[in-house]
Coordinates of C-alpha atoms in Angstrom, one line a residue:
Chain T
M1 CA 112.2 78.7 -27.8
A2 CA 109.3 77.9 -30.1
Q3 CA 106.6 80.6 -30.1
R4 CA 103.1 81.1 -31.4
I5 CA 101.5 84.3 -32.7
L6 CA 97.7 84.5 -32.5
I7 CA 95.6 86.9 -34.6
D8 CA 92.1 86.8 -33.2
P9 CA 89.7 87.8 -34.7
V10 CA 90.6 88.3 -38.4
T11 CA 88.9 91.5 -39.4
R12 CA 87.1 92.9 -42.5
I13 CA 86.0 89.4 -43.6
E14 CA 82.5 87.8 -43.5
G15 CA 82.5 85.6 -40.4
H16 CA 84.6 84.6 -37.5
A17 CA 88.2 83.3 -37.7
R18 CA 91.6 83.5 -36.2
I19 CA 95.1 82.9 -37.4
T20 CA 97.9 81.2 -35.5
I21 CA 101.5 81.5 -36.7
H22 CA 104.1 79.1 -35.2
L23 CA 107.7 80.2 -34.9
D24 CA 110.6 77.9 -34.5
D25 CA 113.5 78.2 -32.0
E26 CA 115.2 80.8 -34.3
G27 CA 112.1 82.9 -34.5
M28 CA 111.4 81.9 -38.1
V29 CA 107.9 81.1 -39.2
N30 CA 107.4 77.3 -39.1
D31 CA 103.7 77.0 -39.7
A32 CA 100.5 79.1 -40.0
R33 CA 96.9 78.2 -39.8
F34 CA 93.6 79.9 -40.6
H35 CA 91.0 78.7 -38.1
V36 CA 87.3 79.1 -38.8
T37 CA 85.8 79.3 -35.3
Q38 CA 82.1 79.3 -36.0
F39 CA 79.7 76.5 -36.7
R40 CA 76.5 76.9 -38.5
G41 CA 75.0 73.5 -38.9
F42 CA 72.5 74.2 -41.7
E43 CA 72.9 70.7 -43.1
K44 CA 71.5 69.3 -39.9
L45 CA 68.8 71.8 -39.0
C46 CA 67.1 71.5 -42.4
E47 CA 66.5 67.7 -41.9
G48 CA 62.8 67.0 -41.7
R49 CA 61.8 70.2 -43.5
P50 CA 59.8 70.0 -46.8
F51 CA 62.2 70.3 -49.8
Y52 CA 60.3 73.2 -51.3
E53 CA 61.3 75.3 -48.2
M54 CA 65.0 74.8 -48.9
P55 CA 65.6 77.8 -51.2
S56 CA 64.3 80.3 -48.6
L57 CA 65.8 78.4 -45.7
M58 CA 69.2 78.1 -47.3
A59 CA 69.3 81.7 -48.3
R60 CA 69.5 82.5 -44.6
I61 CA 73.0 81.1 -44.6
C62 CA 74.2 84.5 -45.6
G63 CA 73.1 88.1 -45.8
I64 CA 75.8 89.0 -48.3
C65 CA 75.3 86.3 -50.9
P66 CA 71.8 84.9 -50.2
V67 CA 71.0 84.9 -53.9
S68 CA 73.7 82.3 -54.6
H69 CA 72.3 79.9 -52.0
L70 CA 68.8 80.6 -53.3
I71 CA 69.8 79.7 -56.9
A72 CA 71.9 76.6 -56.1
S73 CA 69.2 75.4 -53.7
A74 CA 66.4 76.0 -56.3
K75 CA 68.4 74.1 -58.9
A76 CA 68.7 71.2 -56.5
C77 CA 64.9 71.3 -56.0
D78 CA 64.4 71.5 -59.8
A79 CA 66.2 68.2 -60.0
I80 CA 64.0 66.8 -57.3
L81 CA 60.9 67.9 -59.3
A82 CA 62.7 66.5 -62.5
V83 CA 61.4 69.5 -64.5
R84 CA 63.0 71.6 -67.3
I85 CA 62.3 75.1 -66.1
P86 CA 61.1 77.7 -68.7
A87 CA 63.8 79.4 -70.7
T88 CA 62.7 82.8 -69.4
A89 CA 63.0 81.7 -65.8
I90 CA 66.6 80.6 -66.5
K91 CA 67.4 84.1 -67.9
L92 CA 65.7 85.9 -65.0
R93 CA 67.6 83.7 -62.5
R94 CA 70.8 84.5 -64.4
I95 CA 70.1 88.3 -64.1
M96 CA 69.6 88.0 -60.4
N97 CA 72.7 85.9 -59.9
L98 CA 74.8 88.4 -61.9
A99 CA 73.3 91.4 -59.9
Q100 CA 74.4 89.5 -56.8
I101 CA 77.9 89.0 -58.2
V102 CA 78.2 92.8 -58.9
Q103 CA 77.0 93.9 -55.5
S104 CA 79.0 91.3 -53.6
H105 CA 82.2 92.1 -55.5
A106 CA 81.6 95.8 -55.0
L107 CA 81.3 95.2 -51.3
S108 CA 84.5 93.1 -51.2
F109 CA 86.6 95.5 -53.3
F110 CA 85.3 98.9 -52.1
Y111 CA 84.2 98.3 -48.5
L112 CA 86.6 95.6 -47.3
A113 CA 89.8 95.7 -49.4
A114 CA 89.9 99.4 -50.4
P115 CA 91.2 100.6 -47.1
D116 CA 94.3 98.5 -47.6
L117 CA 94.6 99.3 -51.3
L118 CA 94.0 103.0 -51.1
L119 CA 95.6 103.9 -47.8
G120 CA 98.4 101.4 -47.7
M121 CA 99.1 98.2 -45.9
D122 CA 101.3 100.0 -43.4
S123 CA 99.0 102.9 -42.7
D124 CA 97.7 103.8 -39.3
P125 CA 94.9 101.3 -38.5
A126 CA 92.9 104.2 -37.0
Q127 CA 92.6 105.7 -40.5
R128 CA 92.7 102.4 -42.5
N129 CA 88.9 102.0 -42.7
L130 CA 85.9 103.1 -44.7
A131 CA 85.9 106.5 -43.1
G132 CA 89.6 107.0 -44.2
V133 CA 88.7 106.0 -47.8
L134 CA 85.8 108.5 -47.7
Q135 CA 88.1 111.3 -46.7
A136 CA 91.0 110.5 -49.0
H137 CA 89.3 109.1 -52.1
P138 CA 85.6 110.3 -52.2
Q139 CA 85.2 109.6 -55.9
I140 CA 86.2 105.9 -55.4
A141 CA 83.9 105.7 -52.4
R142 CA 81.0 107.1 -54.4
D143 CA 81.8 104.6 -57.2
G144 CA 81.7 101.7 -54.8
I145 CA 78.5 102.8 -53.2
R146 CA 76.9 103.2 -56.6
L147 CA 78.0 99.8 -57.9
R148 CA 76.8 98.0 -54.9
Q149 CA 73.5 99.9 -55.1
F150 CA 73.2 98.9 -58.8
G151 CA 73.3 95.2 -57.9
Q152 CA 71.2 95.5 -54.8
Q153 CA 68.6 97.5 -56.6
I154 CA 68.2 94.9 -59.4
I155 CA 67.8 92.2 -56.8
E156 CA 65.1 94.3 -55.1
W157 CA 63.3 95.1 -58.3
L158 CA 63.2 91.5 -59.3
G159 CA 62.7 89.8 -56.0
G160 CA 60.9 92.4 -53.9
K161 CA 63.7 92.9 -51.4
R162 CA 67.5 93.2 -51.4
I163 CA 68.3 90.5 -48.8
H164 CA 66.6 87.1 -48.8
P165 CA 64.2 87.6 -51.7
A166 CA 61.9 84.7 -52.1
W167 CA 61.4 85.1 -55.9
V168 CA 63.5 82.2 -57.0
V169 CA 61.5 79.0 -56.4
P170 CA 61.7 75.3 -57.3
G171 CA 60.6 75.2 -61.0
G172 CA 61.5 78.8 -61.9
V173 CA 60.6 82.2 -60.5
N174 CA 57.3 83.3 -58.9
Q175 CA 56.7 86.5 -60.9
P176 CA 57.5 87.5 -64.5
L177 CA 59.4 90.7 -65.3
A178 CA 57.3 93.7 -66.3
A179 CA 58.5 95.6 -69.4
S180 CA 58.5 98.8 -67.4
R181 CA 60.8 97.2 -64.8
R182 CA 63.1 95.9 -67.5
D183 CA 63.4 99.4 -69.0
Q184 CA 64.1 100.8 -65.5
I185 CA 67.0 98.4 -65.1
L186 CA 68.3 99.0 -68.6
A187 CA 68.4 102.7 -67.8
T188 CA 71.0 102.2 -65.1
I189 CA 73.4 100.2 -67.2
P190 CA 75.4 103.0 -68.9
E191 CA 76.4 104.7 -65.7
A192 CA 77.4 101.3 -64.1
V193 CA 79.6 100.5 -67.1
R194 CA 81.2 104.0 -67.0
I195 CA 82.0 103.5 -63.2
I196 CA 83.6 100.1 -63.5
Q197 CA 85.7 101.1 -66.5
R198 CA 86.9 104.1 -64.5
V199 CA 87.8 101.9 -61.5
L200 CA 89.5 99.3 -63.7
D201 CA 91.6 102.0 -65.3
W202 CA 92.7 103.3 -61.9
F203 CA 93.4 99.9 -60.5
K204 CA 95.4 98.7 -63.4
C205 CA 97.6 101.9 -63.2
S206 CA 98.2 101.3 -59.5
L207 CA 99.3 97.7 -59.7
D208 CA 102.9 98.6 -59.5
D209 CA 102.3 99.9 -55.9
Y210 CA 101.4 96.4 -54.8
R211 CA 104.4 94.6 -56.2
E212 CA 105.4 93.1 -52.9
E213 CA 101.9 91.9 -52.2
I214 CA 101.5 90.5 -55.7
Q215 CA 104.6 88.4 -55.1
S216 CA 103.7 87.1 -51.7
F217 CA 99.9 86.9 -51.5
A218 CA 99.1 83.2 -52.0
N219 CA 101.2 83.2 -55.1
F220 CA 102.0 79.6 -55.8
P221 CA 101.1 76.9 -58.3
S222 CA 97.7 75.2 -57.8
L223 CA 94.7 73.9 -59.7
F224 CA 91.8 76.2 -60.5
M225 CA 88.2 75.0 -60.8
G226 CA 84.9 76.4 -61.9
L227 CA 82.0 76.3 -64.4
V228 CA 82.4 77.2 -68.1
N229 CA 79.7 77.3 -70.7
G230 CA 79.5 75.2 -73.9
Q231 CA 81.9 77.6 -75.7
G232 CA 84.4 77.6 -72.8
G233 CA 83.2 81.1 -71.7
L234 CA 82.7 82.6 -68.3
E235 CA 79.7 80.9 -66.7
F236 CA 77.8 81.6 -63.4
Y237 CA 74.6 79.6 -63.6
D238 CA 75.1 76.4 -65.6
G239 CA 77.6 74.6 -67.8
H240 CA 80.2 72.0 -66.9
M241 CA 83.2 71.9 -64.6
R242 CA 86.7 72.6 -65.8
I243 CA 90.0 72.2 -63.9
V244 CA 93.2 73.8 -65.1
D245 CA 96.7 73.7 -63.6
A246 CA 99.2 76.4 -63.0
T247 CA 100.5 76.3 -66.6
G248 CA 97.0 76.9 -67.9
T249 CA 96.7 73.3 -69.2
I250 CA 93.2 71.8 -68.9
V251 CA 93.5 68.9 -66.5
A252 CA 89.8 67.9 -66.6
D253 CA 87.0 69.2 -68.7
Q254 CA 83.3 68.6 -69.4
L255 CA 82.9 67.3 -65.9
D256 CA 79.3 66.9 -64.8
P257 CA 78.8 69.2 -61.8
T258 CA 76.2 66.9 -60.4
R259 CA 78.9 64.2 -60.2
Y260 CA 81.1 66.3 -58.0
Q261 CA 81.7 63.4 -55.6
D262 CA 83.7 61.7 -58.4
Y263 CA 86.4 64.4 -58.4
V264 CA 86.0 66.4 -55.2
E265 CA 86.5 65.0 -51.7
E266 CA 86.5 66.8 -48.3
A267 CA 89.2 66.4 -45.7
V268 CA 88.7 67.3 -42.0
E269 CA 91.2 68.8 -39.6
D270 CA 90.6 69.0 -35.8
W271 CA 91.6 72.7 -35.5
T272 CA 89.0 74.3 -37.7
Y273 CA 85.3 73.9 -38.5
L274 CA 85.9 74.6 -42.2
K275 CA 86.5 71.4 -44.2
F276 CA 89.2 71.0 -46.9
P277 CA 87.9 70.0 -50.3
Y278 CA 90.6 68.8 -52.7
Y279 CA 90.8 67.4 -56.2
K280 CA 90.4 63.7 -55.6
P281 CA 92.7 62.3 -58.3
A282 CA 95.6 64.3 -56.8
G283 CA 94.9 63.3 -53.2
Y284 CA 95.1 65.4 -50.0
P285 CA 96.6 67.9 -49.7
H286 CA 98.2 67.9 -53.1
G287 CA 94.9 68.3 -54.7
I288 CA 94.8 72.0 -53.7
Y289 CA 92.7 74.1 -56.0
R290 CA 91.3 77.6 -56.0
V291 CA 87.8 78.8 -57.0
G292 CA 86.2 82.2 -57.4
P293 CA 87.0 85.2 -59.6
L294 CA 90.7 84.4 -60.1
A295 CA 90.0 80.8 -60.9
R296 CA 87.1 81.7 -63.3
L297 CA 89.2 84.0 -65.4
N298 CA 92.0 81.3 -65.4
I299 CA 89.8 78.5 -66.6
A300 CA 87.7 80.4 -69.2
D301 CA 88.7 80.8 -72.8
H302 CA 86.9 84.2 -72.9
C303 CA 84.2 86.1 -71.0
G304 CA 81.6 86.4 -73.7
T305 CA 80.8 90.1 -73.7
P306 CA 82.7 92.8 -75.7
L307 CA 84.2 95.0 -73.0
A308 CA 84.9 92.2 -70.5
D309 CA 86.6 90.2 -73.2
Q310 CA 89.1 93.0 -73.7
E311 CA 89.8 93.2 -70.0
W312 CA 90.1 89.4 -69.7
A313 CA 92.7 89.4 -72.5
E314 CA 94.7 92.0 -70.6
F315 CA 94.3 90.2 -67.3
R316 CA 95.5 86.9 -68.8
A317 CA 98.5 88.6 -70.3
L318 CA 99.8 89.3 -66.7
Q319 CA 101.4 85.9 -66.7
R320 CA 102.1 83.0 -69.0
G321 CA 99.8 80.1 -68.1
S322 CA 97.4 80.7 -65.1
V323 CA 97.6 84.0 -63.2
L324 CA 98.8 82.7 -59.8
S325 CA 98.9 85.5 -57.3
S326 CA 95.8 85.6 -55.1
F327 CA 96.3 89.4 -54.9
Y328 CA 94.8 89.4 -58.4
F329 CA 91.5 88.2 -57.0
H330 CA 90.8 91.9 -56.5
Y331 CA 91.5 92.6 -60.2
A332 CA 89.5 89.6 -61.3
R333 CA 86.5 90.9 -59.3
L334 CA 86.5 94.2 -61.2
V335 CA 86.5 92.3 -64.6
E336 CA 83.6 90.1 -63.4
I337 CA 81.7 93.2 -62.4
L338 CA 82.0 94.6 -65.9
F339 CA 81.0 91.2 -67.4
G340 CA 78.0 91.1 -65.0
I341 CA 76.7 94.5 -66.1
E342 CA 77.2 93.8 -69.8
R343 CA 75.5 90.4 -69.5
I344 CA 72.6 91.7 -67.6
A345 CA 72.0 94.2 -70.4
E346 CA 72.2 91.4 -73.0
L347 CA 69.7 89.2 -71.1
L348 CA 67.3 92.1 -70.6
N349 CA 67.3 92.9 -74.3
D350 CA 66.1 89.5 -75.2
P351 CA 62.4 90.0 -76.1
D352 CA 61.6 86.7 -74.4
I353 CA 62.6 88.2 -71.0
V354 CA 59.1 89.5 -70.3
S355 CA 57.3 86.2 -71.1
D356 CA 54.7 85.2 -68.5
H357 CA 55.9 81.6 -68.6
V358 CA 58.3 81.5 -65.8
R359 CA 57.5 78.5 -63.7
A360 CA 57.2 74.7 -64.2
L361 CA 54.9 73.0 -61.6
A362 CA 55.4 69.5 -60.5
G363 CA 55.6 67.3 -57.4
P364 CA 58.7 65.5 -56.4
N365 CA 59.8 62.9 -59.0
N366 CA 63.3 62.2 -57.8
D367 CA 64.4 61.5 -54.2
E368 CA 67.7 63.3 -54.7
G369 CA 68.8 66.6 -56.3
I370 CA 72.0 68.5 -56.8
G371 CA 72.3 72.2 -57.7
V372 CA 75.5 73.9 -58.7
S373 CA 76.2 77.5 -59.6
E374 CA 78.9 80.1 -59.4
A375 CA 78.7 82.3 -56.3
P376 CA 80.8 85.5 -56.0
R377 CA 83.4 83.5 -54.1
G378 CA 83.3 80.4 -56.3
T379 CA 81.5 77.2 -57.1
L380 CA 78.6 76.5 -54.8
L381 CA 77.0 73.0 -54.5
H382 CA 73.8 72.1 -52.8
H383 CA 72.9 68.4 -52.6
Y384 CA 69.6 67.1 -51.0
K385 CA 67.9 63.8 -50.4
I386 CA 64.2 63.5 -49.5
D387 CA 61.9 60.8 -48.2
A388 CA 58.5 59.7 -49.7
Q389 CA 56.8 62.7 -48.1
G390 CA 59.2 65.1 -49.7
L391 CA 61.0 65.9 -46.4
I392 CA 64.7 66.4 -46.4
T393 CA 66.6 63.4 -45.0
W394 CA 70.1 64.5 -45.8
A395 CA 71.9 67.6 -47.1
N396 CA 75.4 68.4 -48.1
L397 CA 76.6 71.9 -49.0
I398 CA 80.1 72.7 -50.4
I399 CA 80.4 76.5 -50.1
A400 CA 82.9 78.4 -52.2
T401 CA 85.0 79.5 -49.3
G402 CA 85.6 75.9 -48.4
H403 CA 87.1 75.1 -51.8
N404 CA 89.7 77.8 -51.1
N405 CA 90.5 76.6 -47.6
L406 CA 93.8 74.8 -48.5
A407 CA 94.9 77.8 -50.5
M408 CA 94.0 80.3 -47.8
N409 CA 96.1 78.4 -45.3
R410 CA 99.0 78.1 -47.6
G411 CA 98.7 81.8 -48.4
V412 CA 98.8 82.8 -44.7
L413 CA 102.0 80.8 -44.3
Q414 CA 103.5 82.4 -47.4
V415 CA 102.8 85.9 -46.2
A416 CA 103.9 85.1 -42.6
R417 CA 107.2 83.8 -43.8
R418 CA 107.7 86.9 -46.0
F419 CA 106.8 89.5 -43.5
I420 CA 107.1 88.1 -39.9
S421 CA 110.1 87.2 -37.9
G422 CA 110.0 86.4 -34.2
T423 CA 111.9 89.5 -33.2
A424 CA 109.2 92.1 -33.9
I425 CA 105.5 92.2 -34.9
T426 CA 104.9 95.2 -37.0
E427 CA 101.4 96.6 -37.8
G428 CA 102.0 96.3 -41.5
A429 CA 103.0 92.6 -41.2
L430 CA 99.9 91.8 -39.2
N431 CA 97.7 93.6 -41.6
R432 CA 99.2 91.7 -44.6
V433 CA 98.5 88.4 -42.9
E434 CA 94.9 89.4 -42.7
A435 CA 94.9 91.0 -46.1
V436 CA 95.9 87.8 -47.9
I437 CA 92.7 86.3 -46.4
R438 CA 90.7 89.3 -47.5
A439 CA 91.9 88.8 -51.1
F440 CA 89.9 85.5 -51.2
D441 CA 86.9 87.4 -49.7
P442 CA 85.9 84.4 -47.6
C443 CA 82.3 84.3 -46.5
L444 CA 82.4 82.4 -43.3
S445 CA 78.9 83.6 -42.5
C446 CA 77.0 86.8 -42.6
S447 CA 78.7 88.1 -39.5
T448 CA 80.2 91.2 -38.2
H449 CA 83.4 92.7 -39.4
A450 CA 84.6 95.6 -37.3
Q451 CA 86.5 98.5 -38.8
G452 CA 88.1 101.5 -37.4
V453 CA 89.0 100.4 -33.9
L454 CA 90.0 96.8 -34.8
P455 CA 89.6 94.3 -32.1
L456 CA 92.8 92.6 -33.0
H457 CA 94.8 90.7 -30.3
V458 CA 98.2 89.2 -31.1
Q459 CA 100.1 87.1 -28.6
L460 CA 103.6 85.8 -28.7
L461 CA 103.5 82.6 -26.7
G462 CA 106.4 80.5 -25.5
S463 CA 106.3 76.7 -26.1
D464 CA 105.1 76.4 -22.5
G465 CA 102.3 78.8 -23.1
T466 CA 103.9 81.8 -21.4
V467 CA 102.9 85.1 -23.0
L468 CA 106.2 86.6 -24.2
D469 CA 104.7 89.6 -26.0
E470 CA 101.2 90.9 -26.6
V471 CA 99.7 93.5 -28.9
W472 CA 96.2 94.8 -28.7
R473 CA 94.6 96.9 -31.3
G474 CA 91.3 98.6 -30.4
Chain B
M1 CA 59.8 113.8 -66.6
T2 CA 61.3 113.0 -63.2
P3 CA 59.1 114.3 -60.3
P4 CA 60.7 116.9 -58.1
T5 CA 62.4 115.6 -55.0
P6 CA 60.2 116.2 -51.9
A7 CA 61.6 118.3 -49.1
T8 CA 61.5 115.6 -46.5
L9 CA 62.9 112.1 -46.3
I10 CA 61.7 109.7 -43.6
I11 CA 63.7 106.6 -43.0
G12 CA 62.2 104.1 -40.6
Y13 CA 64.5 101.2 -39.9
G14 CA 64.8 98.0 -37.8
N15 CA 64.3 94.3 -38.0
P16 CA 60.5 93.5 -38.1
L17 CA 61.3 89.9 -37.1
R18 CA 62.7 91.0 -33.8
G19 CA 59.6 92.5 -32.1
D20 CA 60.0 96.1 -31.1
D21 CA 63.3 96.4 -33.0
G22 CA 61.1 96.8 -36.1
V23 CA 59.0 99.8 -34.8
G24 CA 60.8 102.2 -37.2
W25 CA 60.1 99.9 -40.1
H26 CA 56.4 99.6 -39.1
V27 CA 56.0 103.4 -38.7
A28 CA 57.6 103.9 -42.1
Q29 CA 55.2 101.3 -43.7
H30 CA 52.2 103.2 -42.2
L31 CA 53.5 106.6 -43.3
A32 CA 54.3 105.3 -46.8
A33 CA 50.7 104.3 -47.3
M34 CA 49.3 107.7 -46.3
M35 CA 51.9 110.3 -47.0
P36 CA 51.7 112.0 -50.4
A37 CA 54.9 111.4 -52.4
T38 CA 55.1 115.2 -53.1
I39 CA 55.4 115.9 -49.4
A40 CA 57.8 113.3 -48.2
C41 CA 59.7 110.3 -49.5
V42 CA 59.4 107.4 -47.0
R43 CA 61.8 104.5 -46.8
A44 CA 61.3 101.4 -44.7
C45 CA 64.5 99.4 -44.3
H46 CA 66.2 96.9 -42.1
Q47 CA 69.2 99.0 -41.5
L48 CA 70.9 102.1 -42.6
T49 CA 73.2 101.6 -45.6
P50 CA 75.7 103.9 -47.4
D51 CA 73.6 104.1 -50.6
L52 CA 71.0 106.1 -48.6
A53 CA 73.5 109.0 -48.3
E54 CA 72.8 110.4 -51.8
S55 CA 69.0 110.6 -51.0
V56 CA 69.8 112.2 -47.7
S57 CA 72.0 114.9 -49.4
Q58 CA 69.1 115.9 -51.7
V59 CA 66.4 116.8 -49.1
R60 CA 65.9 119.8 -46.8
Q61 CA 65.2 117.6 -43.8
V62 CA 65.4 114.0 -42.8
I63 CA 63.7 112.1 -40.0
F64 CA 65.2 108.8 -38.8
I65 CA 63.0 106.5 -36.8
D66 CA 64.6 103.7 -34.8
A67 CA 64.0 101.5 -31.8
D68 CA 66.1 101.9 -28.6
A69 CA 66.8 99.1 -26.3
Q70 CA 67.3 101.4 -23.4
C71 CA 65.2 104.2 -22.1
R72 CA 67.7 107.1 -22.2
D73 CA 66.0 109.5 -19.8
A74 CA 68.4 112.4 -19.8
D75 CA 66.0 114.8 -21.4
T76 CA 62.8 113.7 -19.7
A77 CA 61.3 114.7 -16.4
L78 CA 59.9 111.2 -15.7
P79 CA 62.3 109.3 -13.5
E80 CA 60.8 105.9 -14.1
L81 CA 61.2 104.0 -17.4
E82 CA 58.2 104.3 -19.7
P83 CA 58.6 101.8 -22.5
W84 CA 56.4 103.7 -24.9
R85 CA 58.3 107.0 -24.5
V86 CA 59.5 108.6 -27.7
R87 CA 62.7 110.5 -27.7
C88 CA 63.9 112.8 -30.4
Q89 CA 67.3 114.4 -31.0
H90 CA 68.9 116.6 -33.6
V91 CA 71.8 115.0 -35.3
E92 CA 74.8 116.3 -37.2
P93 CA 77.5 114.6 -39.3
D94 CA 80.1 113.0 -37.0
W95 CA 83.6 111.9 -37.9
S96 CA 84.3 110.2 -34.6
A97 CA 81.2 107.9 -35.0
A98 CA 82.5 107.0 -38.5
I99 CA 85.9 106.0 -37.3
S100 CA 84.7 103.9 -34.4
G101 CA 81.8 102.4 -36.3
C102 CA 81.1 99.0 -37.8
S103 CA 80.1 98.3 -41.4
H104 CA 77.1 96.3 -40.2
H105 CA 75.8 99.1 -38.1
L106 CA 75.6 102.5 -39.7
V107 CA 74.2 105.3 -37.4
P108 CA 72.4 108.5 -38.6
A109 CA 75.4 110.7 -37.8
V110 CA 77.6 108.7 -40.1
L111 CA 75.1 108.6 -42.8
M112 CA 74.9 112.4 -42.6
L113 CA 78.6 112.5 -42.8
Y114 CA 78.6 110.3 -46.0
A115 CA 76.0 112.8 -47.4
A116 CA 78.2 115.7 -46.6
V117 CA 81.5 114.3 -47.7
L118 CA 80.5 112.4 -50.8
Y119 CA 77.6 114.4 -52.1
G120 CA 78.4 117.9 -50.7
A121 CA 75.2 118.6 -48.7
F122 CA 73.5 117.5 -45.6
P123 CA 70.0 118.4 -44.3
K124 CA 68.6 119.2 -40.9
A125 CA 68.1 115.8 -39.3
L126 CA 66.1 114.4 -36.4
V127 CA 66.5 111.0 -34.9
L128 CA 63.3 109.7 -33.3
T129 CA 63.7 106.6 -31.1
V130 CA 61.0 104.5 -29.4
T131 CA 62.0 102.6 -26.4
G132 CA 61.2 98.9 -27.0
V133 CA 60.0 96.4 -24.5
S134 CA 60.6 93.1 -26.2
F135 CA 63.2 92.2 -28.9
A136 CA 62.3 88.6 -29.1
Y137 CA 61.8 86.6 -32.3
T138 CA 58.4 87.8 -33.3
Q139 CA 56.8 89.9 -36.0
A140 CA 54.5 91.5 -33.5
L141 CA 55.2 94.7 -31.6
S142 CA 54.7 94.6 -27.8
P143 CA 51.3 96.0 -26.7
A144 CA 53.0 99.1 -25.2
V145 CA 54.8 100.0 -28.4
E146 CA 51.8 99.0 -30.6
A147 CA 49.8 101.5 -28.6
V148 CA 52.1 104.4 -29.3
L149 CA 52.3 103.6 -33.0
P150 CA 49.2 105.5 -34.2
V151 CA 50.1 108.5 -32.1
L152 CA 53.5 108.6 -33.5
V153 CA 52.3 108.3 -37.1
D154 CA 49.9 111.2 -36.6
Q155 CA 52.5 113.4 -35.0
L156 CA 54.9 112.7 -37.8
Q157 CA 52.3 113.5 -40.4
M158 CA 51.5 116.8 -38.8
L159 CA 55.1 117.6 -38.4
V160 CA 56.0 117.0 -42.0
Q161 CA 52.9 118.6 -43.4
S162 CA 53.1 121.7 -41.3
R163 CA 54.6 124.8 -42.9
D164 CA 56.8 125.2 -39.9
S165 CA 59.3 122.5 -40.5
D166 CA 61.9 123.4 -37.9
M167 CA 61.3 119.9 -36.5
P168 CA 61.0 120.8 -32.8
C169 CA 61.5 117.9 -30.4
F170 CA 58.2 116.7 -29.1

């Protein structure tokens, strides 16, 4: 009899989701789906608001990556103003964006993924949490806390507060950087570099422990998409779009990010609120692509800072062509943290960074604006239209997690087929189904993620809806 | 030269956009403006976060100030709920709270635990809660909680600046 396994909610991710796994009559996994069960509606609720409110309004989408929305939104508003913002403002925005990359990646790796990585996928769920990490690996816990603090502190020093700073505005930023503050940030760089190098050394040495997960965690050919700079290097703020395939071949390059509608289209399914963007020329669902840390390291020709370049070369040597296993998202996050720290130091050492000229003032000169940047989880697009009064009439957001939706669904199916059969549901199998999603670090919203006593509910249902088996955790 | 770490850390936390939930944040803002940095380090934040653990481990005493949605009257003689009532409790590191906790909601006992396990020390600690009346979407405190604010600030100042810092419940 056909059966269905339900995992609801998925834990240690940002937001609300559930997973269903469909078994055939022989108890083999037939299909699996990752359902996003929350609806935010930001595109509608901003209609009628003045466009210059958008950065602050859109930052409220998330408490983890508000800076990403702030920056993409401000860039869309720059386009509405039709101004070239001052060079110093661009550098300051870049610093804040990189600080956000560092803190968000640290959160994902140390707070959400570390319990699986350090304590084991099959470990007791009562221990497999932050408290367990604290007890078993205090040095790594200290490192994680310090790295997140490093990023958050820079955001606070620049923008006045860690969450939802209002410093990035249409036309630039609203305050220049004081030299004393610059020196304060620079003083924290050496320790942050030491920490991330220590963590990278440990993680690279431990990769053999995750051989099974590397093989089965969304490990399949797909396209990879993201921004690169003019030299083909790692880029988080500007640049052009590049798409590479599984062999590492560039499929499309020099794409204008503001013409995203030429090459990205969104499909809709009736069982989830998250849309399915795909690469338009390849069609749906063949145009599956991945974004985020793994994709960025796959599409770039180099990082662009000395230490991160060494790590990037080692990372790319994992596989000929593109690195395909989504388990390596974790590894890529660590490389990007190192890059972020190094690049922040480079930007701060530019004498121009303390210039007072940080904002271009103008009224609306265009009735449409598109802003694109790289968020921790991938490429982020904000697209607005305004009326003659400067009020928003239409908005479209494509958020990084959405780009990965096809890949996450396929990843869940791959893991379920590898680890689940209809005869038994083991704790380790359940956790791996969730852990493949955690590898993508989806940001479904800034919502709760329980740990410790996990509110996990798994049901085996017969084709007539009868509950055949049930597992509660928590 | 780095100034010496003061003996007392005061952490007032809560969401100032949700009425009385922000009372701890408001108290900390007031104290920060009037408390000499040599006497106490005052932090106003929206919520407790793990990175506070290191600072907690470095002081002799820490005072947490928070709002409470319920009037917990176990240690009071007054049977009826008095919204402005302030309750204080000593707190120790607690593993059970850490295991059952949520990463979006860190409690003082877990922060103390982080300080102890990660940084090798934890101070004496007091949690001071103010029972709120309204947690609606507003930046204003309710009149009842607003009225208790200056008294609370005064008492905390006296408590911290007094030589006897055994932090009795008041």
